CSV table of C-alpha atoms in Angstrom, one decimal:
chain,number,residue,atom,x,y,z
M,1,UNK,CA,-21.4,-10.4,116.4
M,2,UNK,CA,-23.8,-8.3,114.3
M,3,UNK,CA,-22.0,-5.5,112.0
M,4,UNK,CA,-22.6,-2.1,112.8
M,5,UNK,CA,-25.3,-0.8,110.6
M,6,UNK,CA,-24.4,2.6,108.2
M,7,UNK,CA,-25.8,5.6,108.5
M,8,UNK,CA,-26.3,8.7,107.2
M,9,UNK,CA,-25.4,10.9,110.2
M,10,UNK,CA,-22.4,12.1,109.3
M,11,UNK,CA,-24.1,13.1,105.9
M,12,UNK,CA,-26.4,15.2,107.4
M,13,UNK,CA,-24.2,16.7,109.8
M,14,UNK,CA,-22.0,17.9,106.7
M,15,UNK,CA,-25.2,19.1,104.9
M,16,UNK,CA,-26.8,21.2,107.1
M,17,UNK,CA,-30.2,22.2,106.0
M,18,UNK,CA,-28.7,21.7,102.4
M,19,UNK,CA,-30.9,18.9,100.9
M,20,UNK,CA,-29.6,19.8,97.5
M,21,UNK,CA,-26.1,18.8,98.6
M,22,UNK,CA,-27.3,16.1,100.8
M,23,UNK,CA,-28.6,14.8,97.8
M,24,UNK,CA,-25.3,15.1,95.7
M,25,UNK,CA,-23.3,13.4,98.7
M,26,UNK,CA,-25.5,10.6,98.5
M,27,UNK,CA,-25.5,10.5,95.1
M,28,UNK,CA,-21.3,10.2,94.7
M,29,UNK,CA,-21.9,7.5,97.4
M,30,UNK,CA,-23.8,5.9,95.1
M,31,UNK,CA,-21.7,6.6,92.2
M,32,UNK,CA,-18.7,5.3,93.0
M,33,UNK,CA,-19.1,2.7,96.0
M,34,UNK,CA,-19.6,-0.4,93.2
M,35,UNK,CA,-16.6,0.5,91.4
M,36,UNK,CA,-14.6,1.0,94.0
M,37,UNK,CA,-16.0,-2.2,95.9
M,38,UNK,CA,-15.6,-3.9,92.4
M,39,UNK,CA,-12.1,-2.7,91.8
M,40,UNK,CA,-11.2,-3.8,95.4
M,41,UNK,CA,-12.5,-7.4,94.7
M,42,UNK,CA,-10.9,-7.7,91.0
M,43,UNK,CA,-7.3,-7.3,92.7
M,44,UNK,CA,-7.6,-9.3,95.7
M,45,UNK,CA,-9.2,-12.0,93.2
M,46,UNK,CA,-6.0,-11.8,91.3
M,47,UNK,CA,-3.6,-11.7,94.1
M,48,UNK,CA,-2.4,-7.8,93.6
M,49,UNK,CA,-2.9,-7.6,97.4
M,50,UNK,CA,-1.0,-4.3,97.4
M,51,UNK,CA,-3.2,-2.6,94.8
M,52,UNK,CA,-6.3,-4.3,96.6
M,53,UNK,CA,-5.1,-3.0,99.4
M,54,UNK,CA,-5.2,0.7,97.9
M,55,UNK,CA,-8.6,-0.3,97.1
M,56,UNK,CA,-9.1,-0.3,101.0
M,57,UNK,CA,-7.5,2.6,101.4
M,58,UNK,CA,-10.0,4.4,99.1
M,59,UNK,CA,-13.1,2.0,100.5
M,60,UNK,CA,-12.0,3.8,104.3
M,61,UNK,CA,-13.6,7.2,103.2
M,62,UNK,CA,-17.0,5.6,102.2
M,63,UNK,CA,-17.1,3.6,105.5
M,64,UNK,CA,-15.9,6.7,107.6
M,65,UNK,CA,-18.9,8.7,105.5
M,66,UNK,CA,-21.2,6.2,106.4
M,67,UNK,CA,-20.3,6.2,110.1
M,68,UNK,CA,-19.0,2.7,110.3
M,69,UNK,CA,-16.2,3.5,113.3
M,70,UNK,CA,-15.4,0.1,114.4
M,71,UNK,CA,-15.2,-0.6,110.5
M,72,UNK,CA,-13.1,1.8,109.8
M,73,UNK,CA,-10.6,0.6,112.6
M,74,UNK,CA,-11.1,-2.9,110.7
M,75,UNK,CA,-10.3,-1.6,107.4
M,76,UNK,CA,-7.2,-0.3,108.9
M,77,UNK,CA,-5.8,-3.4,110.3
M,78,UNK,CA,-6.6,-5.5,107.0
M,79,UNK,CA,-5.4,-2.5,104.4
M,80,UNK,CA,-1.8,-3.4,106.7
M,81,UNK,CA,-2.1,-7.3,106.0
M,82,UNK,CA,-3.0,-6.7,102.7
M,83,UNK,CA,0.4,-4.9,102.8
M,84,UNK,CA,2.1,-7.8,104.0
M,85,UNK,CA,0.7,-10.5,101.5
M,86,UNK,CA,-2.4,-11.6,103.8
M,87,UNK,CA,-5.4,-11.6,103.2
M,88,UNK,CA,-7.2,-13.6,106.7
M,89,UNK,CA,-9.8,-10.6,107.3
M,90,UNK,CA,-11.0,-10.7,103.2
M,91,UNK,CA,-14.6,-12.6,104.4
M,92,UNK,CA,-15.0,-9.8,107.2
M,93,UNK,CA,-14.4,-6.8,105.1
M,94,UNK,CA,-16.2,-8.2,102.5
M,95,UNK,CA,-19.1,-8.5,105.2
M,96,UNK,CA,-18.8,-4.7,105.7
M,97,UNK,CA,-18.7,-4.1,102.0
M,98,UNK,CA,-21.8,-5.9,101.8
M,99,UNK,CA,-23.3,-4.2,104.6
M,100,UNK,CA,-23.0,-0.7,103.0
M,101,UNK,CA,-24.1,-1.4,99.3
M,102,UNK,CA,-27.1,-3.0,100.1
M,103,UNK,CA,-27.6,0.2,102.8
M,104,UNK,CA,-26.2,2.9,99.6
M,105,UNK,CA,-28.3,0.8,97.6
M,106,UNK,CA,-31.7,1.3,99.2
M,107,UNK,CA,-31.2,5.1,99.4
């Protein structure tokens, strides 16, 4: 199955004709989608799945931003097995994380 690619649609439906806060959206994208990517990781690496999974949690508004709806729905289910102490969909949502820094990254 090939991963939904992100996009920038819902940016630009939010900005309008506003390219100077088009600009700042992309650039809080940016900003903060390594750390929190990179927080994410560091948690689920040392087994604090519920604080990993509050990493997801935070991770759902990028992927929402970026338009990513069936990733979104997959965040969802793995944030809840995160919850419970699993951690089977970890190489798919690591796909999608993937997916949108390389895309943030070549904005």
């Amino acid at each position: 199955q090939t991963l939904e690619q992100p996009n920038l649609n819902y940016i630009d439906e939010l900005a309008g004709n506003d390219n100077v806060f088009r600009g700042k959206l992309i650039e809080t994208i940016k900003k903060e989608l390594p750390g929190e990517v990179a927080f994410y990781k560091e948690n689920l690496l040392n087994n604090h799945l519920k604080t990993a999974a509050g990493g997801v949690h935070k991770l759902k508004h990028k992927i929402a931003v970026l338009g990513l709806e069936k990733s979104y729905i997959q965040a969802e289910k793995f944030e809840a097995e995160l919850l419970e102490g699993h951690t089977n969909a970890a190489a798919e949502f690591e796909n999608i994380l993937n997916c949108m820094l390389d895309f943030t990254a070549s904005l």
